[in-house]
mmCIF file of C-alpha atoms in Angstrom:
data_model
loop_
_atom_site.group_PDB
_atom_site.id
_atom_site.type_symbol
_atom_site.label_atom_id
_atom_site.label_comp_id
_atom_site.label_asym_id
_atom_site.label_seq_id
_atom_site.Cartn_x
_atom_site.Cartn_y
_atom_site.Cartn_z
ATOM 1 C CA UNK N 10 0.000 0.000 0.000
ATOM 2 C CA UNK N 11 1.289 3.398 -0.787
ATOM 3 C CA UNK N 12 2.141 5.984 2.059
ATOM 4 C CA UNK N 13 -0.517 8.350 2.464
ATOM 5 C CA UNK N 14 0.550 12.048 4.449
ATOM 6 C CA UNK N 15 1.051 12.199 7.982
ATOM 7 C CA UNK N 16 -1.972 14.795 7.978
ATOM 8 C CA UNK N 17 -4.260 12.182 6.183
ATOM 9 C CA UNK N 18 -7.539 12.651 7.074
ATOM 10 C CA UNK N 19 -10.221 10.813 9.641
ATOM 11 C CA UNK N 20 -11.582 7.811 7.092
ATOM 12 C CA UNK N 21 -8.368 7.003 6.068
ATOM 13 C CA UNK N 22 -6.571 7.084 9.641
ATOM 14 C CA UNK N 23 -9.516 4.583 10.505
ATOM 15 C CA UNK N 24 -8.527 2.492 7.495
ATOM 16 C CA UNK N 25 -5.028 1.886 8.132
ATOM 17 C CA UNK N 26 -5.839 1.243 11.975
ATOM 18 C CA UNK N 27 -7.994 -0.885 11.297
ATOM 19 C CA UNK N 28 -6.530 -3.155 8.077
ATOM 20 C CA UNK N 29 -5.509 -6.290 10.693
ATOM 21 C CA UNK N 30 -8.997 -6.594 11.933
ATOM 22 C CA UNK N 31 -10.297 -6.735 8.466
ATOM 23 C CA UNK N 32 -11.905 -9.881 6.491
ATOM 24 C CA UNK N 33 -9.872 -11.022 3.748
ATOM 25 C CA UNK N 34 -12.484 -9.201 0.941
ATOM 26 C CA UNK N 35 -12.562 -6.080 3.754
ATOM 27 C CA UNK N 36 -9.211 -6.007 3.001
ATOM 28 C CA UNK N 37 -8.988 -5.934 -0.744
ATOM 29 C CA UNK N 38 -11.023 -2.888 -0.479
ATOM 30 C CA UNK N 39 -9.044 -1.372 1.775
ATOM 31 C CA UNK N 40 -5.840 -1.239 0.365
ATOM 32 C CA UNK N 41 -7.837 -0.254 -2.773
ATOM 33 C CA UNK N 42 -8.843 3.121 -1.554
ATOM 34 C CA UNK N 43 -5.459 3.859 0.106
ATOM 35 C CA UNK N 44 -3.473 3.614 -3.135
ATOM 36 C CA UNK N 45 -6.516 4.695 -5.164
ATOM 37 C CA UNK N 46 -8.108 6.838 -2.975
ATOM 38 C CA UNK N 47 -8.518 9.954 -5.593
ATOM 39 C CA UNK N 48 -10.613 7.750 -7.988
ATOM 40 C CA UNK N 49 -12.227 5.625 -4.830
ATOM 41 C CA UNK N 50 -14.208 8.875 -3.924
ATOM 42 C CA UNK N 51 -16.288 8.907 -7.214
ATOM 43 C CA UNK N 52 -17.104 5.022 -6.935
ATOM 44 C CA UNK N 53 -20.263 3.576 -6.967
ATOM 45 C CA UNK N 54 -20.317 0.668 -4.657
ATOM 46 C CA UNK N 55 -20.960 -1.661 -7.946
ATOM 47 C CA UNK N 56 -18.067 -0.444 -9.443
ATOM 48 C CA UNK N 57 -15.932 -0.589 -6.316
ATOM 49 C CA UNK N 58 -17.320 -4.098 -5.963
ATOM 50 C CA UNK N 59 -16.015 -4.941 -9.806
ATOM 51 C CA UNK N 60 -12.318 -2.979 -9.430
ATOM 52 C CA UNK N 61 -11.697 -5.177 -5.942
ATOM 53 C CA UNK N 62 -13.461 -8.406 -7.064
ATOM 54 C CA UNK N 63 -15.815 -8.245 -3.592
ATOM 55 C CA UNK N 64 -19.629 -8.205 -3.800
ATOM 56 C CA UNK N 65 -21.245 -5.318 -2.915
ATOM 57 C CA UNK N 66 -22.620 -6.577 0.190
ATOM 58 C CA UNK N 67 -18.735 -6.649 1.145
ATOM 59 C CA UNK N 68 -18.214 -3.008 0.163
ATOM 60 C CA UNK N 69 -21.650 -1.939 2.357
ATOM 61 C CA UNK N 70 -20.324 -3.734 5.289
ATOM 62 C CA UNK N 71 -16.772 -2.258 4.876
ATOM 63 C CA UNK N 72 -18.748 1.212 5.120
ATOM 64 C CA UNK N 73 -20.710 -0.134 8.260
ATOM 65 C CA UNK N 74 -17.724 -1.166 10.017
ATOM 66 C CA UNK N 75 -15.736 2.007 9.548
ATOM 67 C CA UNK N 76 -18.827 3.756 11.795
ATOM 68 C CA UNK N 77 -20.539 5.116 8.230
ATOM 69 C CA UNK N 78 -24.910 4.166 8.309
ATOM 70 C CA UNK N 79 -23.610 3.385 4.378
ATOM 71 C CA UNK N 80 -21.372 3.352 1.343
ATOM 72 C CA UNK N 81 -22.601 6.651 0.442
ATOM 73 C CA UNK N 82 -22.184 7.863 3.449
ATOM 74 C CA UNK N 83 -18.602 6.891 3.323
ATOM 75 C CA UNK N 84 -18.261 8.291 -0.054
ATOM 76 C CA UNK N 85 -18.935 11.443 1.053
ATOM 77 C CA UNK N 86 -16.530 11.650 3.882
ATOM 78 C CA UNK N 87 -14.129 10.587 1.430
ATOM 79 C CA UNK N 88 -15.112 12.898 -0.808
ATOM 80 C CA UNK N 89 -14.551 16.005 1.277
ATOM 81 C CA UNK N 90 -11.576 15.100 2.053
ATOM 82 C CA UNK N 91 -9.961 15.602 -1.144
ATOM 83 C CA UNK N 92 -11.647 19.035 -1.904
ATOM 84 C CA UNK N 93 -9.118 20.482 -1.010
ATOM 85 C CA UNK N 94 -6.569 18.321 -1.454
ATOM 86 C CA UNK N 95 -6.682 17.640 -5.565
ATOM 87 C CA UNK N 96 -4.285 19.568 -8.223
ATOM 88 C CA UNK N 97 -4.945 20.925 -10.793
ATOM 89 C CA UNK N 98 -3.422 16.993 -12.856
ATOM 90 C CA UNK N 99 -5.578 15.056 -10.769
ATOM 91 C CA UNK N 100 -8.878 16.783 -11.687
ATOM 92 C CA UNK N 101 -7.738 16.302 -15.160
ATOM 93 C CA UNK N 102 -7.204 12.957 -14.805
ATOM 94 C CA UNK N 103 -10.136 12.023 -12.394
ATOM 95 C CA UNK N 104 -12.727 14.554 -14.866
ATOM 96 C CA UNK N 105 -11.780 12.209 -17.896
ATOM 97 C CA UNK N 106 -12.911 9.088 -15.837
ATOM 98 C CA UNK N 107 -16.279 10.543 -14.923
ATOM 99 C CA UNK N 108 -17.176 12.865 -17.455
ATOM 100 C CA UNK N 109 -17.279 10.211 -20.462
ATOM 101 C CA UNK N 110 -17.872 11.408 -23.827
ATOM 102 C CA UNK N 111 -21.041 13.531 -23.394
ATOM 103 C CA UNK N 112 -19.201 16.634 -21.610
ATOM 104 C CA UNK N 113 -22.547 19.130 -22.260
ATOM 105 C CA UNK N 114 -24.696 16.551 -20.801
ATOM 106 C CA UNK N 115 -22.618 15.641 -17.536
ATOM 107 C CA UNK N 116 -21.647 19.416 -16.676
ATOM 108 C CA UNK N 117 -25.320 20.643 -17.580
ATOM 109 C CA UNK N 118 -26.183 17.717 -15.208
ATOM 110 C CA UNK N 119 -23.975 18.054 -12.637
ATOM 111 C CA UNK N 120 -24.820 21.905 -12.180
ATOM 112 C CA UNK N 121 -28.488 21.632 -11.739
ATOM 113 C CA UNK N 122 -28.021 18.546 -9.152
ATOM 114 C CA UNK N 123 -25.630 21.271 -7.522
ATOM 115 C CA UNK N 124 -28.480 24.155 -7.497
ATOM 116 C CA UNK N 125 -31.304 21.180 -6.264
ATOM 117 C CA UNK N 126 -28.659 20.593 -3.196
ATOM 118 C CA UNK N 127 -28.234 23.927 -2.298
ATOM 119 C CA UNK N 128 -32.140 24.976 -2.294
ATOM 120 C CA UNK N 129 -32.691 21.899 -0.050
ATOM 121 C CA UNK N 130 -29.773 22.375 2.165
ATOM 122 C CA UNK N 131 -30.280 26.386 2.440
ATOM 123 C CA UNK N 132 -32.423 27.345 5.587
ATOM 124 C CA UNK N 133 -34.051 30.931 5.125
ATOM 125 C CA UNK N 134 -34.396 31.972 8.433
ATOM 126 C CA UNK N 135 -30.693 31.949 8.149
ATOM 127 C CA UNK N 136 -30.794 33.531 4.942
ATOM 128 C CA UNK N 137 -33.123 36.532 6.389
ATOM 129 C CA UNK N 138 -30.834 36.814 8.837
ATOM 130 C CA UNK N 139 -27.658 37.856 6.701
ATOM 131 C CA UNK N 140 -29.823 40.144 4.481
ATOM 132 C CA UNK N 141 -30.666 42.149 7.763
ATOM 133 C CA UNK N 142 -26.698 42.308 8.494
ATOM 134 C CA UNK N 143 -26.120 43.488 4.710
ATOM 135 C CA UNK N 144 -29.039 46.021 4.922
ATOM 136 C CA UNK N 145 -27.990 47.625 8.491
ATOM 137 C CA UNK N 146 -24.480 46.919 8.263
ATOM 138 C CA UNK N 147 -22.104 50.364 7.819
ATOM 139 C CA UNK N 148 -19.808 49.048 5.206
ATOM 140 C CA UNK N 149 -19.595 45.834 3.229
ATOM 141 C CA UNK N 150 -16.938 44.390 2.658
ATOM 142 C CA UNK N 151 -16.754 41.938 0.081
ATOM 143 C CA UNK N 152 -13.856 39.110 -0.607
ATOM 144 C CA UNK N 153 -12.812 36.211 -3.335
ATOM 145 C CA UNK N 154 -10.176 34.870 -4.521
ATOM 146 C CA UNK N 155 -8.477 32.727 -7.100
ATOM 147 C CA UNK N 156 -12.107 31.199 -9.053
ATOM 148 C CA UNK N 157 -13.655 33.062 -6.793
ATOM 149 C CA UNK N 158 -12.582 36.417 -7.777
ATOM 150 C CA UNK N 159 -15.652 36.289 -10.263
ATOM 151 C CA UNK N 160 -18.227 35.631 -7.764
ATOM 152 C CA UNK N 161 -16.745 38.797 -5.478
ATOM 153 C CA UNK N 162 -16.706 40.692 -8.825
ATOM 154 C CA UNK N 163 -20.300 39.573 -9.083
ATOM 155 C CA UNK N 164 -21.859 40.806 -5.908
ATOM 156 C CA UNK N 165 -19.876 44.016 -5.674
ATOM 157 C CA UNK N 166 -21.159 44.951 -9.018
ATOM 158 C CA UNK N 167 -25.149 45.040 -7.372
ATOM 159 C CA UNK N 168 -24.153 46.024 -4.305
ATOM 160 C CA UNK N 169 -22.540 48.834 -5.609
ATOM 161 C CA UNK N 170 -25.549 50.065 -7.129
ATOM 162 C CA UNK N 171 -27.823 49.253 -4.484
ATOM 163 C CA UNK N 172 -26.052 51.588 -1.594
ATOM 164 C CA UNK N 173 -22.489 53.349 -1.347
ATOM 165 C CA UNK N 174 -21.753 51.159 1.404
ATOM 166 C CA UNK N 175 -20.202 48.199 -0.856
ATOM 167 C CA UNK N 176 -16.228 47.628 -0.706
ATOM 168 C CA UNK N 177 -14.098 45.095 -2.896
ATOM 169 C CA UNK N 178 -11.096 43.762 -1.571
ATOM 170 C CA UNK N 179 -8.739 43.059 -3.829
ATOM 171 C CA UNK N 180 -5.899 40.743 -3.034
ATOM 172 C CA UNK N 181 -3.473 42.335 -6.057
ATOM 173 C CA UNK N 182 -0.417 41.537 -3.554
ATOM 174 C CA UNK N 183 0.792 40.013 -0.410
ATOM 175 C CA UNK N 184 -0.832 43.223 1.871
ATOM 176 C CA UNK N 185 -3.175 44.990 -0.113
ATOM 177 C CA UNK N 186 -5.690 42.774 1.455
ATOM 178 C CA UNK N 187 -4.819 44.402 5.041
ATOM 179 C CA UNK N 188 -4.557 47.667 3.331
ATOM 180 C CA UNK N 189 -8.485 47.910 2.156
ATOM 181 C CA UNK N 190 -9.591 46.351 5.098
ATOM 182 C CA UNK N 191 -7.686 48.522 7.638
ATOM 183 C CA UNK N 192 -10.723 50.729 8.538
ATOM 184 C CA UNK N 193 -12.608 47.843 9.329
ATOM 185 C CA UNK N 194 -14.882 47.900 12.764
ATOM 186 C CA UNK N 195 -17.681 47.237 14.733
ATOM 187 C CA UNK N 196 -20.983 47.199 12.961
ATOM 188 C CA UNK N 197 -19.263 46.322 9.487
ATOM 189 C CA UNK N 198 -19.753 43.085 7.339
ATOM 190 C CA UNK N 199 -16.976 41.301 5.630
ATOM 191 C CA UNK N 200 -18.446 38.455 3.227
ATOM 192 C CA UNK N 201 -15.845 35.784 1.653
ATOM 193 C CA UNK N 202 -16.296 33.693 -0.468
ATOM 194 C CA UNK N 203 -14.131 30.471 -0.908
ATOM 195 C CA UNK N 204 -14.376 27.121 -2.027
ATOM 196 C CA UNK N 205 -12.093 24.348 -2.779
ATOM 197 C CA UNK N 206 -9.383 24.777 -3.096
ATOM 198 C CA UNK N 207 -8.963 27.720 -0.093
ATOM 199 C CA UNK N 208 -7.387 30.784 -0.386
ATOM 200 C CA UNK N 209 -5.347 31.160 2.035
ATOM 201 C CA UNK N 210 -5.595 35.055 1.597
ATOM 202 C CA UNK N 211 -9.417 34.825 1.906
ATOM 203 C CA UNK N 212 -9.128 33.037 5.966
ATOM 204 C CA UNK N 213 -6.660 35.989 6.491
ATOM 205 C CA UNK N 214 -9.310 38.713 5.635
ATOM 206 C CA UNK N 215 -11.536 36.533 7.581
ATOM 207 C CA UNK N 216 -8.916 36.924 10.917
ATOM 208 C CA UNK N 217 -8.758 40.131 10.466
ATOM 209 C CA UNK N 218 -12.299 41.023 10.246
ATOM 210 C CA UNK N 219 -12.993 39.189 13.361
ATOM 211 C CA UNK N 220 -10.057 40.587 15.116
ATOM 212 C CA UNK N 221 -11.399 44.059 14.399
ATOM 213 C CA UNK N 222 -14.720 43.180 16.007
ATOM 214 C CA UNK N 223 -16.443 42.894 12.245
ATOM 215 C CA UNK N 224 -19.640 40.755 11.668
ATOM 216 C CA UNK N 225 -18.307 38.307 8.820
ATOM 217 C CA UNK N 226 -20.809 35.698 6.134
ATOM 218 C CA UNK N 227 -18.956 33.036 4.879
ATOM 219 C CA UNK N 228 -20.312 31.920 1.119
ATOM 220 C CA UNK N 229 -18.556 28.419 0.976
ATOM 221 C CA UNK N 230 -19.065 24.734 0.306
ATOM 222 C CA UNK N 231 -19.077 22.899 3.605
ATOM 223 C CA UNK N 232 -18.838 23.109 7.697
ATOM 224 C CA UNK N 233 -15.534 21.808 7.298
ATOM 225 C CA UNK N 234 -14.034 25.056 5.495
ATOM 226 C CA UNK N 235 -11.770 27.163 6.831
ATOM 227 C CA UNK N 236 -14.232 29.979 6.438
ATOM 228 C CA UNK N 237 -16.836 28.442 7.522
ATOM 229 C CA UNK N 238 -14.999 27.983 11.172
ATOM 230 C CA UNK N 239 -14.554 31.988 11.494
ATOM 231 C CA UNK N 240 -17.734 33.637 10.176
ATOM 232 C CA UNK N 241 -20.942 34.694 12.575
ATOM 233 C CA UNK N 242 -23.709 33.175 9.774
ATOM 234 C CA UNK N 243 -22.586 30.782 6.430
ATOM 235 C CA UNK N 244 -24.300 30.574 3.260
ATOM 236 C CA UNK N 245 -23.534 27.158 1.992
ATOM 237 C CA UNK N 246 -23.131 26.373 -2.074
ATOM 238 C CA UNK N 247 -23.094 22.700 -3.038
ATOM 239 C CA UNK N 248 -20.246 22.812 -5.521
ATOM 240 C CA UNK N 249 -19.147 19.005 -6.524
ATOM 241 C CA UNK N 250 -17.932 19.361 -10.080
ATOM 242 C CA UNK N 251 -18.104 17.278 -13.513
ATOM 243 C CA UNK N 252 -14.447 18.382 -14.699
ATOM 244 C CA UNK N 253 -11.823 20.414 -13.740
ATOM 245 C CA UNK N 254 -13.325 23.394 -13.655
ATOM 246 C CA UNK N 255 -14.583 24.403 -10.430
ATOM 247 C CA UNK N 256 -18.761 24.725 -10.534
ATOM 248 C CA UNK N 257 -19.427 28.216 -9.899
ATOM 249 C CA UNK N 258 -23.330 27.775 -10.912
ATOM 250 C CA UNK N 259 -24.927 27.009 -7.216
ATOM 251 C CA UNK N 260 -23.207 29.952 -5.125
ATOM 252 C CA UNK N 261 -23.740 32.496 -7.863
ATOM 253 C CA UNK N 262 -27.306 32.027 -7.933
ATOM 254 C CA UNK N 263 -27.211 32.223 -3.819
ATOM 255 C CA UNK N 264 -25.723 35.500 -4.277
ATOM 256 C CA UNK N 265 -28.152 36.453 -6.903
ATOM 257 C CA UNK N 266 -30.627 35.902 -4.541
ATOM 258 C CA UNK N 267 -28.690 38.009 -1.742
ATOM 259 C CA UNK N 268 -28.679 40.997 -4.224
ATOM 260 C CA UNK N 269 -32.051 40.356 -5.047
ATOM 261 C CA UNK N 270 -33.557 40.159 -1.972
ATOM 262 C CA UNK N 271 -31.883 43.060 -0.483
ATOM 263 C CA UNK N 272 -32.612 45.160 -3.411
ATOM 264 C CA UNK N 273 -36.448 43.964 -2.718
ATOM 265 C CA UNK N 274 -35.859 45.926 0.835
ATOM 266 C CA UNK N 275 -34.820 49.011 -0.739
ATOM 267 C CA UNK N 276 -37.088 48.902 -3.907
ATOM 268 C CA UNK N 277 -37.239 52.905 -3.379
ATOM 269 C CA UNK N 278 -33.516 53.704 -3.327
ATOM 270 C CA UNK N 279 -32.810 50.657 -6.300
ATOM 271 C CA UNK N 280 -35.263 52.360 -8.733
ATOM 272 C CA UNK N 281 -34.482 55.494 -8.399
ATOM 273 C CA UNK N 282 -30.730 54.446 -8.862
ATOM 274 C CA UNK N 283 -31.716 53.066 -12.024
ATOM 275 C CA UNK N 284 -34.130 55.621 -13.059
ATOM 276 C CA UNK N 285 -30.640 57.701 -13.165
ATOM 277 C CA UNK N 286 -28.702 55.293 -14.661
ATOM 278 C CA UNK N 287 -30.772 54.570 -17.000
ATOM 279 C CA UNK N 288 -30.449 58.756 -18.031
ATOM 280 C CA UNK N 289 -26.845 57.986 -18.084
ATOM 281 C CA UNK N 290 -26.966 55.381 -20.216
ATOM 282 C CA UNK N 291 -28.812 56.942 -23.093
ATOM 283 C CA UNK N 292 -26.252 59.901 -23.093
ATOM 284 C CA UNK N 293 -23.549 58.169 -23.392
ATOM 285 C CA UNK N 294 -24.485 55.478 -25.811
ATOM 286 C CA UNK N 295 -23.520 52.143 -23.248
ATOM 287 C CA UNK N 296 -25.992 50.271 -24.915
ATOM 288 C CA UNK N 297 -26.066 49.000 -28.009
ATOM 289 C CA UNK N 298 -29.714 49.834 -28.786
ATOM 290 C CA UNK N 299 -29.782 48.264 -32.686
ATOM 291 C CA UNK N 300 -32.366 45.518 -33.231
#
């Protein structure tokens, strides 16, 4: 069996301790997922059944005994555990195993599974509750990084429109980060937004902000991110994705609906904003307005 890292997560810790007290079939799956464990994840039980030459009964019991109520279960711990943990190569390589030859279909697929996850999973109390922060806060500040840069870009673009209040951070070096956030205080909101894999500039924002007595949202994937951990309410954005490419589709459309909502409390200010914008517009020719 291969050496996993000293860090190696919880499922396969438990594997490793327990290998001796394994049946013989237990074990053929368990040294499978230790030197496979990247291409393990996105198993079905079937197929983990067929690659280890167990039934499937075998591979449901092997997810019993590690503590899991089932396989998928199991899956998913082992699952989140590489999140963050895959490069750039082994997306590649593990997207070319699942994706198959119909690439629309499985992405088109895999992003409306990802938006059906979220709804369910999304509790709107919770939800009500960060619009209130983001309508009464004093300034908003709002962070992304690496893919999701866009999503920051995104929000700050509305929010910007709906009230002066709205600040981007930037992270265009090491400290700028620090810089635009140093008049950060009490009755502010910072939001991130991060998802696999972390930016480690994004949970530095996030220390700060909480350091400087901030109220922070977290926009991320699961409880076990890093952002998650520091922020006073979390938005969470099922992201599991068909390729390499991370799924952006799920926590875009929760922040469309942060915008939109928000904008729905100040339907006044928002129309009028756009009642002038609008003048703007027309002046200066922004639209094309051919047909």
């Amino acid at each position: 069996m291969s050496d996993i890292d000293k860090n190696e997560p919880t499922l396969l810790e438990n594997i490793r301790s327990g290998y001796d007290t394994f049946s013989k079939g237990q074990k053929r799956i368990a040294g499978y997922i230790l030197d496979n464990y990247v291409s393990a994840a996105y198993m079905t039980a079937a197929r983990l059944s067929k690659e280890t030459g167990v039934s499937e009964s075998t591979v449901v019991r092997f997810a019993t005994e590690l503590g899991y109520e089932g396989y998928p279960e199991m899956q998913d711990a082992l699952q989140g555990m590489l999140k963050n943990r895959l490069t750039p190569v082994q997306r590649i390589n593990l997207a070319a195993e699942r994706i198959g030859d119909d690439i629309l279909g499985a992405t088109l697929r895999a992003d409306i599974a990802n938006l059906k996850a979220t709804l369910a999973q999304t509790d709107r109390d919770n939800f009500a509750a960060i619009v209130d922060m983001l309508l009464y806060a004093k300034t908003i500040y709002i962070v992304g990084n690496r893919s999701s840069t866009s999503l920051a870009n995104f929000m700050y673009f509305y929010f910007s429109i709906i009230s002066d209040k709205a600040r981007l951070v930037q992270n265009a070096s090491g400290s700028d980060i620090f810089e635009q956030l140093l008049r950060i205080d009490e009755g502010d909101v910072l939001v991130a937004i991060s998802f696999p894999r972390y930016s480690r500039r994004t949970v530095d924002a996030m220390h700060f902000a909480r350091d400087a007595g901030a109220f922070s949202v977290a926009i991320t994937d699961c409880e076990q991110s890093p952002i998650a951990r520091l922020a006073d309410r979390v938005l969470y954005a099922h992201n599991e994705m068909a390729s390499f490419v991370d799924s952006l589709v799920a926590p875009l459309s929760l922040i469309n609906a942060l915008v939109s909502a928000v904008g729905q409390k100040r339907q006044r200010e928002v129309s009028n904003t756009y009642s002038r914008l609008e003048g703007i517009w027309e002046k200066y020719n922004i639209y094309d307005k051919d047909k």
